[in-house]
Coordinates of C-alpha atoms and ligand atoms in Angstrom, one line a residue:
M1 CA 25.2 -24.7 6.2
F2 CA 24.3 -25.7 2.6
L3 CA 20.8 -26.6 3.8
F4 CA 20.5 -23.3 5.6
R5 CA 21.5 -21.5 2.4
I6 CA 19.0 -23.4 0.3
N7 CA 16.3 -22.7 3.0
S8 CA 17.0 -19.0 3.0
L9 CA 17.1 -18.9 -0.8
F10 CA 13.6 -20.4 -0.9
K11 CA 12.4 -17.7 1.4
T12 CA 13.6 -14.8 -0.8
L13 CA 11.0 -12.8 -2.7
R14 CA 13.3 -13.1 -5.8
F15 CA 13.0 -16.9 -5.7
R16 CA 9.3 -16.9 -5.1
L17 CA 8.8 -14.4 -8.0
M18 CA 10.9 -16.6 -10.2
L19 CA 8.8 -19.7 -9.3
W20 CA 5.6 -17.8 -9.9
N21 CA 6.8 -16.6 -13.2
I22 CA 7.9 -20.0 -14.4
S23 CA 4.6 -21.5 -13.2
V24 CA 2.5 -18.9 -15.0
V25 CA 4.5 -19.3 -18.2
L26 CA 4.3 -23.1 -18.1
I27 CA 0.6 -23.2 -17.3
S28 CA -0.2 -20.8 -20.1
V29 CA 2.0 -22.7 -22.6
V30 CA 0.4 -26.1 -21.7
L31 CA -3.1 -24.6 -21.9
T32 CA -2.3 -23.0 -25.3
L33 CA -0.9 -26.2 -26.6
I34 CA -3.9 -28.2 -25.5
A35 CA -6.2 -25.7 -27.1
L36 CA -4.2 -25.6 -30.3
R37 CA -4.1 -29.4 -30.5
T38 CA -7.8 -29.7 -30.0
S39 CA -8.8 -27.1 -32.5
F40 CA -6.4 -28.6 -35.1
R41 CA -8.0 -32.0 -34.6
V42 CA -11.5 -30.5 -34.9
T43 CA -10.5 -28.7 -38.1
L44 CA -9.0 -31.8 -39.7
L45 CA -12.1 -33.8 -38.8
R46 CA -14.4 -31.2 -40.3
E47 CA -12.2 -31.2 -43.4
T48 CA -12.4 -35.0 -43.6
D49 CA -16.2 -34.9 -43.3
Q50 CA -16.5 -32.3 -46.0
L51 CA -14.4 -34.3 -48.4
L52 CA -16.4 -37.4 -47.7
R53 CA -19.6 -35.6 -48.4
E54 CA -18.1 -34.3 -51.7
D55 CA -16.9 -37.8 -52.5
A56 CA -20.4 -39.2 -51.9
I57 CA -22.0 -36.6 -54.3
E58 CA -19.4 -37.4 -57.0
I59 CA -19.9 -41.2 -56.6
E60 CA -23.7 -40.9 -56.8
L61 CA -23.5 -38.7 -59.9
A62 CA -21.0 -41.1 -61.6
A63 CA -23.1 -44.2 -60.7
N64 CA -26.2 -42.6 -62.2
A65 CA -24.2 -41.6 -65.3
M66 CA -22.7 -45.1 -65.8
H67 CA -25.9 -47.0 -65.0
P68 CA -26.8 -49.7 -65.9
D69 CA -23.2 -50.8 -66.7
L70 CA -21.9 -52.2 -63.4
N71 CA -18.4 -52.6 -64.7
D72 CA -18.2 -48.9 -65.6
I73 CA -19.6 -48.0 -62.3
R74 CA -16.9 -50.2 -60.6
A75 CA -14.2 -48.7 -62.8
E76 CA -15.2 -45.2 -62.0
I77 CA -15.3 -46.0 -58.3
E78 CA -11.8 -47.6 -58.5
R79 CA -10.5 -44.6 -60.3
H80 CA -11.9 -42.2 -57.8
T81 CA -10.6 -44.1 -54.8
A82 CA -7.2 -44.7 -56.4
S83 CA -6.9 -40.9 -57.0
H84 CA -7.6 -40.4 -53.2
K85 CA -5.4 -43.2 -52.0
H86 CA -3.4 -40.8 -49.8
R87 CA -6.6 -40.3 -47.7
G88 CA -7.2 -44.1 -47.5
L89 CA -10.5 -43.6 -49.3
F90 CA -12.7 -46.6 -49.8
V91 CA -16.2 -47.2 -51.2
Q92 CA -18.6 -50.2 -50.8
L93 CA -21.7 -50.6 -52.9
Y94 CA -24.8 -52.2 -51.5
D95 CA -27.3 -54.3 -53.4
K96 CA -31.1 -53.9 -53.0
N97 CA -30.9 -56.0 -49.9
K98 CA -28.3 -53.6 -48.5
K99 CA -25.5 -56.2 -48.6
P100 CA -22.1 -55.3 -50.0
V101 CA -21.6 -56.2 -53.6
F102 CA -18.4 -54.5 -54.2
S103 CA -15.5 -52.9 -52.2
S104 CA -13.1 -50.5 -53.8
L105 CA -10.0 -51.4 -52.0
D106 CA -9.1 -54.3 -49.8
L107 CA -8.0 -52.2 -46.9
E108 CA -7.1 -54.2 -43.9
G109 CA -9.4 -53.6 -41.0
I110 CA -12.1 -51.8 -42.9
P111 CA -15.3 -52.3 -41.0
L112 CA -17.1 -54.3 -43.7
P113 CA -20.7 -54.7 -42.6
K114 CA -21.6 -58.4 -42.5
N115 CA -25.4 -57.9 -42.1
P116 CA -27.6 -55.5 -44.1
V117 CA -26.6 -52.0 -43.3
R118 CA -28.9 -49.3 -42.0
I119 CA -28.4 -46.5 -44.4
S120 CA -28.4 -43.5 -42.0
N121 CA -27.0 -40.8 -44.4
T122 CA -24.9 -39.5 -41.4
L123 CA -21.2 -39.5 -40.7
L124 CA -20.0 -42.1 -38.2
T125 CA -16.7 -43.1 -36.7
S126 CA -15.8 -46.8 -36.0
E127 CA -12.6 -48.7 -35.5
G128 CA -10.4 -46.0 -36.7
F129 CA -12.5 -45.1 -39.8
R130 CA -14.8 -42.2 -40.6
F131 CA -17.6 -43.1 -43.0
L132 CA -20.9 -42.1 -44.5
D133 CA -23.6 -44.6 -45.5
K134 CA -25.6 -42.9 -48.2
G135 CA -28.8 -44.1 -49.9
L136 CA -28.8 -43.9 -53.8
Q137 CA -31.3 -41.9 -55.8
G138 CA -32.1 -41.8 -59.5
N139 CA -31.8 -44.7 -62.0
V140 CA -29.1 -46.5 -60.2
A141 CA -31.4 -46.9 -57.2
K142 CA -33.2 -49.6 -59.2
D143 CA -30.2 -52.0 -58.7
F144 CA -28.4 -50.6 -55.6
S145 CA -29.8 -49.4 -52.3
G146 CA -26.8 -47.3 -51.3
F147 CA -23.1 -47.2 -50.7
R148 CA -20.5 -46.4 -48.0
V149 CA -17.7 -44.0 -48.5
G150 CA -15.1 -43.7 -45.9
S151 CA -11.5 -42.8 -45.1
R152 CA -8.9 -43.8 -42.5
M153 CA -8.8 -41.8 -39.3
D154 CA -5.3 -42.8 -38.4
L155 CA -4.0 -40.3 -41.1
V156 CA -5.8 -37.5 -39.3
E157 CA -4.4 -38.8 -36.0
E158 CA -0.9 -38.9 -37.5
D159 CA -1.2 -35.3 -38.5
V160 CA -2.4 -34.4 -35.0
E161 CA 0.5 -36.4 -33.5
S162 CA 3.2 -34.7 -35.5
L163 CA 1.8 -31.3 -34.6
S164 CA 1.7 -32.5 -30.9
W165 CA 5.4 -33.4 -31.1
L166 CA 6.2 -30.1 -32.7
M167 CA 4.3 -28.4 -29.9
L168 CA 6.0 -30.5 -27.2
A169 CA 9.4 -29.6 -28.6
S170 CA 8.6 -25.9 -28.4
M171 CA 7.2 -26.4 -24.9
G172 CA 10.5 -28.0 -24.0
F173 CA 12.3 -25.0 -25.3
V174 CA 10.0 -22.7 -23.2
V175 CA 10.7 -24.9 -20.1
L176 CA 14.4 -24.3 -20.6
I177 CA 14.0 -20.6 -21.2
A178 CA 11.3 -19.9 -18.6
P179 CA 13.6 -20.2 -15.5
V180 CA 16.2 -17.9 -17.1
G181 CA 13.6 -15.4 -18.1
G182 CA 11.9 -15.8 -14.7
Y183 CA 15.2 -15.2 -12.9
I184 CA 16.0 -12.1 -15.0
L185 CA 12.5 -10.7 -14.4
A186 CA 12.7 -11.4 -10.7
V187 CA 16.1 -9.8 -10.3
Q188 CA 14.8 -6.7 -12.2
A189 CA 11.7 -6.5 -10.1
T190 CA 13.4 -6.9 -6.8
K191 CA 16.5 -4.9 -7.4
P192 CA 15.0 -1.7 -6.0
I193 CA 14.0 -3.6 -2.9
A194 CA 17.6 -5.0 -2.6
D195 CA 18.9 -1.4 -2.9
I196 CA 16.5 -0.2 -0.1
I197 CA 17.6 -3.1 2.1
N198 CA 21.3 -2.3 1.5
T199 CA 20.9 1.4 2.1
T200 CA 18.6 0.9 5.2
S201 CA 21.2 -1.4 6.8
R202 CA 23.8 1.3 6.5
L203 CA 21.6 3.9 8.3
R204 CA 22.4 4.8 11.9
P205 CA 20.6 7.2 14.2
Q206 CA 23.8 9.3 14.2
N207 CA 23.7 9.5 10.4
L208 CA 20.3 9.7 8.8
T209 CA 21.4 11.8 5.8
E210 CA 21.2 9.1 3.2
R211 CA 18.1 8.9 1.1
F212 CA 16.8 6.5 -1.6
I213 CA 16.8 7.4 -5.2
I214 CA 13.3 8.0 -6.7
K215 CA 13.4 6.7 -10.2
G216 CA 10.3 8.7 -11.3
T217 CA 8.5 5.6 -12.7
G218 CA 5.5 6.3 -10.5
D219 CA 5.1 2.6 -9.7
E220 CA 4.6 1.0 -6.3
L221 CA 8.3 0.8 -5.6
D222 CA 8.8 4.5 -6.4
R223 CA 5.9 5.3 -4.0
L224 CA 7.5 3.0 -1.3
T225 CA 10.8 4.8 -1.8
F226 CA 9.1 8.2 -1.5
T227 CA 7.3 7.1 1.7
I228 CA 10.5 5.7 3.3
N229 CA 12.3 9.0 2.4
G230 CA 9.5 11.0 4.0
F231 CA 9.6 8.7 7.1
L232 CA 13.4 9.2 7.3
D233 CA 13.0 12.9 7.1
R234 CA 10.6 12.9 10.0
I235 CA 12.8 10.6 12.1
A236 CA 15.8 12.8 11.3
A237 CA 13.9 16.0 12.3
F238 CA 12.6 14.2 15.5
I239 CA 16.1 13.2 16.5
Q240 CA 17.5 16.6 15.8
K241 CA 14.7 18.2 17.9
K242 CA 15.5 15.7 20.7
R243 CA 19.2 16.6 20.5
E244 CA 18.4 20.3 20.7
F245 CA 16.1 19.7 23.6
V246 CA 18.7 17.8 25.5
A247 CA 21.3 20.4 24.8
N248 CA 19.0 23.2 25.8
A249 CA 17.8 21.4 28.9
A250 CA 21.5 20.8 29.9
H251 CA 22.2 24.5 29.3
E252 CA 19.2 25.7 31.3
L253 CA 19.9 23.3 34.1
R254 CA 23.5 24.3 34.3
S255 CA 22.8 28.0 34.9
P256 CA 20.9 27.7 38.3
L257 CA 23.4 25.0 39.3
A258 CA 26.4 27.2 38.5
A259 CA 24.7 30.1 40.4
I260 CA 24.2 27.9 43.4
G261 CA 27.8 26.7 43.2
A262 CA 29.2 30.2 42.8
A263 CA 27.0 31.6 45.7
S264 CA 28.1 28.8 48.1
E265 CA 31.8 29.1 47.1
L266 CA 31.7 32.8 47.7
A267 CA 30.0 32.3 51.0
L268 CA 32.6 29.8 52.1
S269 CA 35.6 31.8 50.9
R270 CA 35.8 33.7 54.2
E271 CA 34.1 34.1 57.5
R272 CA 30.6 35.8 57.1
T273 CA 28.2 37.4 59.4
P274 CA 24.9 35.5 60.1
E275 CA 23.0 38.0 57.9
E276 CA 25.4 37.4 55.0
Y277 CA 24.9 33.7 55.4
R278 CA 21.1 34.1 55.5
E279 CA 21.2 36.3 52.4
T280 CA 23.3 33.7 50.5
L281 CA 21.1 30.8 51.7
G282 CA 18.0 32.8 50.5
E283 CA 19.7 33.3 47.1
I284 CA 20.5 29.5 46.9
S285 CA 17.0 28.7 47.9
D286 CA 15.6 30.9 45.1
K287 CA 17.9 29.2 42.6
C288 CA 16.8 25.8 43.9
D289 CA 13.1 26.8 43.3
H290 CA 14.0 27.8 39.8
F291 CA 15.9 24.5 39.4
R292 CA 12.9 22.5 40.7
L293 CA 10.4 24.4 38.5
L294 CA 12.6 23.7 35.4
I295 CA 13.0 20.0 36.3
N296 CA 9.2 19.7 36.9
Q297 CA 8.5 21.4 33.6
L298 CA 10.9 19.1 31.8
L299 CA 9.3 16.0 33.4
L300 CA 5.8 17.2 32.7
L301 CA 6.8 17.8 29.0
A302 CA 8.3 14.3 28.7
E303 CA 5.3 12.7 30.4
T304 CA 2.7 14.5 28.4
E305 CA 4.4 13.9 25.1
A306 CA 4.8 10.2 25.9
G307 CA 1.1 10.2 26.7
A308 CA 2.0 8.5 30.0
N309 CA -0.8 7.8 32.4
I310 CA -2.8 11.0 31.8
P311 CA -6.1 10.3 33.6
H312 CA -9.0 11.9 31.6
H313 CA -11.7 13.3 33.8
V314 CA -14.6 15.5 33.0
I315 CA -13.6 19.1 33.5
Q316 CA -15.8 22.2 33.6
M317 CA -13.7 24.6 31.5
D318 CA -15.7 27.7 32.6
R319 CA -14.7 27.0 36.2
I320 CA -11.1 26.6 35.3
I321 CA -11.2 30.0 33.5
E322 CA -12.9 31.6 36.5
K323 CA -10.2 30.2 38.8
S324 CA -7.4 31.6 36.7
Y325 CA -9.2 35.0 36.4
D326 CA -9.5 35.2 40.2
M327 CA -5.9 34.3 40.6
F328 CA -4.6 37.0 38.2
K329 CA -7.1 39.8 38.6
D330 CA -5.2 41.5 41.4
V331 CA -1.9 41.3 39.6
A332 CA -3.5 42.8 36.6
S333 CA -5.0 45.7 38.5
Q334 CA -1.6 46.3 40.2
Q335 CA -0.1 46.6 36.7
H336 CA -3.0 48.9 35.6
I337 CA -4.1 46.4 33.0
H338 CA -7.8 46.0 32.1
F339 CA -8.5 42.3 32.6
K340 CA -11.9 41.0 31.3
L341 CA -13.5 37.6 31.4
D342 CA -16.1 36.6 28.8
S343 CA -17.1 33.1 29.6
T344 CA -20.0 30.8 28.5
S345 CA -22.3 28.5 30.4
P346 CA -20.9 25.1 31.5
A347 CA -18.5 23.8 28.9
L348 CA -17.3 20.2 29.6
V349 CA -14.1 18.7 28.2
L350 CA -12.0 15.6 29.0
G351 CA -8.6 15.9 30.6
E352 CA -6.6 16.6 33.7
A353 CA -7.9 19.7 35.6
R354 CA -4.4 20.5 37.1
Q355 CA -2.8 20.5 33.7
I356 CA -5.4 22.5 31.8
Q357 CA -5.4 25.0 34.7
Q358 CA -1.7 25.3 34.1
V359 CA -2.2 26.0 30.4
V360 CA -4.7 28.8 31.1
N361 CA -2.5 30.3 33.8
N362 CA 0.5 30.2 31.5
L363 CA -1.3 32.0 28.7
I364 CA -2.6 34.7 31.1
D365 CA 0.8 35.0 32.8
N366 CA 2.4 35.5 29.4
A367 CA -0.2 38.1 28.4
L368 CA 0.5 40.0 31.7
K369 CA 4.2 39.8 31.1
F370 CA 4.1 41.2 27.6
T371 CA 1.3 43.8 28.0
P372 CA 2.3 47.3 29.1
E373 CA 0.5 49.4 31.6
G374 CA -2.9 50.6 30.4
G375 CA -3.3 47.6 28.1
T376 CA -6.1 45.1 28.0
I377 CA -6.3 41.4 28.4
V378 CA -9.5 39.5 27.5
V379 CA -10.1 35.8 28.3
E380 CA -13.0 34.5 26.2
L381 CA -14.6 31.1 26.2
Y382 CA -17.3 29.9 23.9
K383 CA -18.7 26.8 22.2
E384 CA -18.5 26.2 18.5
A385 CA -19.9 23.1 16.8
S386 CA -18.5 20.2 18.8
K387 CA -15.6 22.0 20.4
I388 CA -14.9 24.8 22.9
V389 CA -12.8 27.7 21.9
L390 CA -10.6 29.7 24.4
N391 CA -9.1 32.9 23.4
V392 CA -6.5 34.8 25.5
S393 CA -6.0 38.2 23.8
D394 CA -3.8 41.0 24.8
T395 CA -2.8 44.4 23.5
G396 CA 0.9 43.8 24.3
V397 CA 4.1 43.8 22.3
G398 CA 3.0 41.2 19.8
I399 CA 5.1 38.5 18.1
S400 CA 6.7 38.8 14.7
K401 CA 5.3 36.6 11.8
E402 CA 8.6 34.7 11.8
D403 CA 8.5 34.0 15.6
Q404 CA 4.9 33.0 15.6
S405 CA 5.7 29.6 14.1
K406 CA 8.4 29.0 16.7
V407 CA 6.8 30.1 20.0
F408 CA 5.6 26.6 20.7
D409 CA 9.1 25.2 20.3
R410 CA 10.9 24.2 23.4
F411 CA 13.2 26.8 25.0
F412 CA 12.2 29.3 22.3
Q413 CA 11.9 33.0 23.4
A414 CA 11.0 35.6 20.8
D415 CA 12.9 38.8 20.1
R416 CA 12.4 40.9 23.2
S417 CA 13.8 44.1 21.9
H418 CA 10.4 45.7 21.9
T419 CA 9.8 44.7 25.5
K420 CA 10.5 46.9 28.5
N421 CA 12.2 45.2 31.4
A422 CA 13.0 42.3 29.2
E423 CA 15.6 41.0 31.7
A424 CA 13.1 41.0 34.5
L425 CA 10.6 38.8 32.6
G426 CA 12.7 35.7 33.1
G427 CA 11.1 32.5 31.8
N428 CA 12.8 29.7 30.0
G429 CA 10.8 29.2 26.8
L430 CA 9.2 26.0 28.0
G431 CA 5.7 27.3 29.0
L432 CA 4.1 27.3 25.6
S433 CA 5.6 24.0 24.5
I434 CA 4.1 22.4 27.7
C435 CA 0.8 24.1 26.8
K436 CA 0.9 22.5 23.3
A437 CA 1.8 19.1 24.6
I438 CA -1.1 19.2 27.2
V439 CA -3.6 20.5 24.7
E440 CA -2.7 18.0 22.1
S441 CA -2.8 15.1 24.6
M442 CA -6.5 16.2 25.1
G443 CA -7.1 16.0 21.4
G444 CA -7.1 19.8 21.0
T445 CA -5.2 22.5 19.1
I446 CA -3.3 25.6 20.1
S447 CA -2.4 28.5 17.8
V448 CA -1.5 32.2 17.8
T449 CA -2.3 35.2 15.8
S450 CA -0.3 38.4 16.5
T451 CA 0.7 41.8 15.2
L452 CA 3.9 43.4 16.5
E453 CA 3.2 46.2 18.9
K454 CA -0.6 45.7 18.7
G455 CA -1.1 42.5 20.6
S456 CA -1.5 38.7 20.4
T457 CA -4.3 36.2 20.6
F458 CA -3.6 32.6 21.7
T459 CA -6.4 30.2 20.8
I460 CA -7.1 26.8 22.2
T461 CA -9.8 24.4 20.9
L462 CA -10.8 21.3 22.8
P463 CA -13.3 18.6 21.9
L464 CA -16.5 19.4 23.8
I465 CA -18.4 16.7 25.6
G466 CA -22.1 17.0 26.6
P467 CA -24.6 19.5 25.2
V468 CA -23.3 22.0 22.6
Ligands
LIG1 P1 8.6 32.0 28.6 O1 8.9 31.2 29.8 O2 9.8 32.5 27.9 O3 7.5 32.9 28.7 P2 6.8 30.6 26.8 O4 7.0 29.3 26.1 O5 5.7 30.7 27.7 O6 8.2 30.8 27.5 O7 6.8 31.7 25.7 C1 7.8 31.7 24.6 C2 8.0 33.0 24.1 O8 6.8 33.4 23.3 C3 8.2 34.1 25.1 O9 9.5 34.1 25.5 C4 7.7 35.3 24.3 O10 8.8 35.8 23.6 C5 6.7 34.8 23.4 N1 5.3 35.1 24.0 C6 4.5 34.2 24.6 N2 3.3 34.8 25.0 C7 3.4 36.1 24.5 C8 2.5 37.2 24.5 N3 1.3 37.1 25.0 N4 2.9 38.3 23.8 C9 4.1 38.4 23.2 N5 5.0 37.4 23.2 C10 4.7 36.2 23.8

């Protein structure tokens, strides 16, 4: 159990953020300290070198000034080194054969040259000392070839060491503070995510009203919250639509079923003549047809929306239009409606012929239903860029602005107060939603423009294949 908890703790974003934070702080601190230590050492060395060069100039000047009195020269050198004892300064004088004739201090471990030295006039480091072998010029050069001036390096190292300890102490402090700071930062950074997780775990399909608070910081978490809220809005709208659909479908299915039930009960309530039975059975059969149509429409809608197994064949749209025109032209002339077809040369699209035929039939059928005697219906097909455009226009009752946005919703039927014989028109408000589902499954669009009492134009666009 404990191990499981530890394991899950390691997996949390909070823990990982904390680790990252600590690592970054530690690495930066270590690198900064190393850089500081190095630059401090370099600076101290430069300072030492500079002092040694100044010492050398002073000693040379003093030696020339005291020459030829060797005792005075020695005394001056002793005085100079004594006043810089804190730096561990020493001086050695070389005779003409470049052998030491005098050493200022008997410092233990001073690298006294046993053989004649090579006076290089450069600064060197050896056995914990920094020194400069300098040749003498002027009068004093008659008796002495040069001298060595140097100082102890361990003093520099001691300074560097004490700084290093100071730095290590501050690093230890940072090591103690970093996890706490890292934890606070990680908690702060992940708190909005924890809130999202808590709220999301409370959400149920039955209750999708809760939304996340957008803090207005404009950061990534705010954007994530905004995106999730939008996503929830869409899911809630989708579920609401599904609920309405199921309720409407149940309602629509109940009516023909109730009518069938009522007709059979009435028929069975007493003895009937064969004609009466025939009439009742005819009525029941009509209701069954309606019932079947409705169920087929619902199934088609569900299938099309799910994108289930819709085979896509090459379809010649101009042929489809002509078929529909042939099918409806007699009905139109019976209703004294001018019915015109304006179709283009072969226009190929991808889809299911039976379904797109149903779409075109549905639009023409609606136009016929809502166009009064003497009106006109025009079916027009043309190509535009890489798509085909199909317009079904009528001079019928039209659809109000408000209803135009809803006609493609399932079970929606617009206000029919302007329509004569409204009762006789029937329908169930599923036709256009099926058209929309089919057209969209073919990668197309469907829309309507309409003016009340002037007429409507339904427009379908579909991606064109083959020559434009
Ligand atoms: P219905 O079976 O009711 O015709 P549809 O989905 O085909 O269902 O149409 C939905 C509603 O849109 C219709 O009830 C009608 O109010 C309106 N409508 C459709 N086509 C037209 C049209 N050409 N002119 C006027 N109103 C129309």
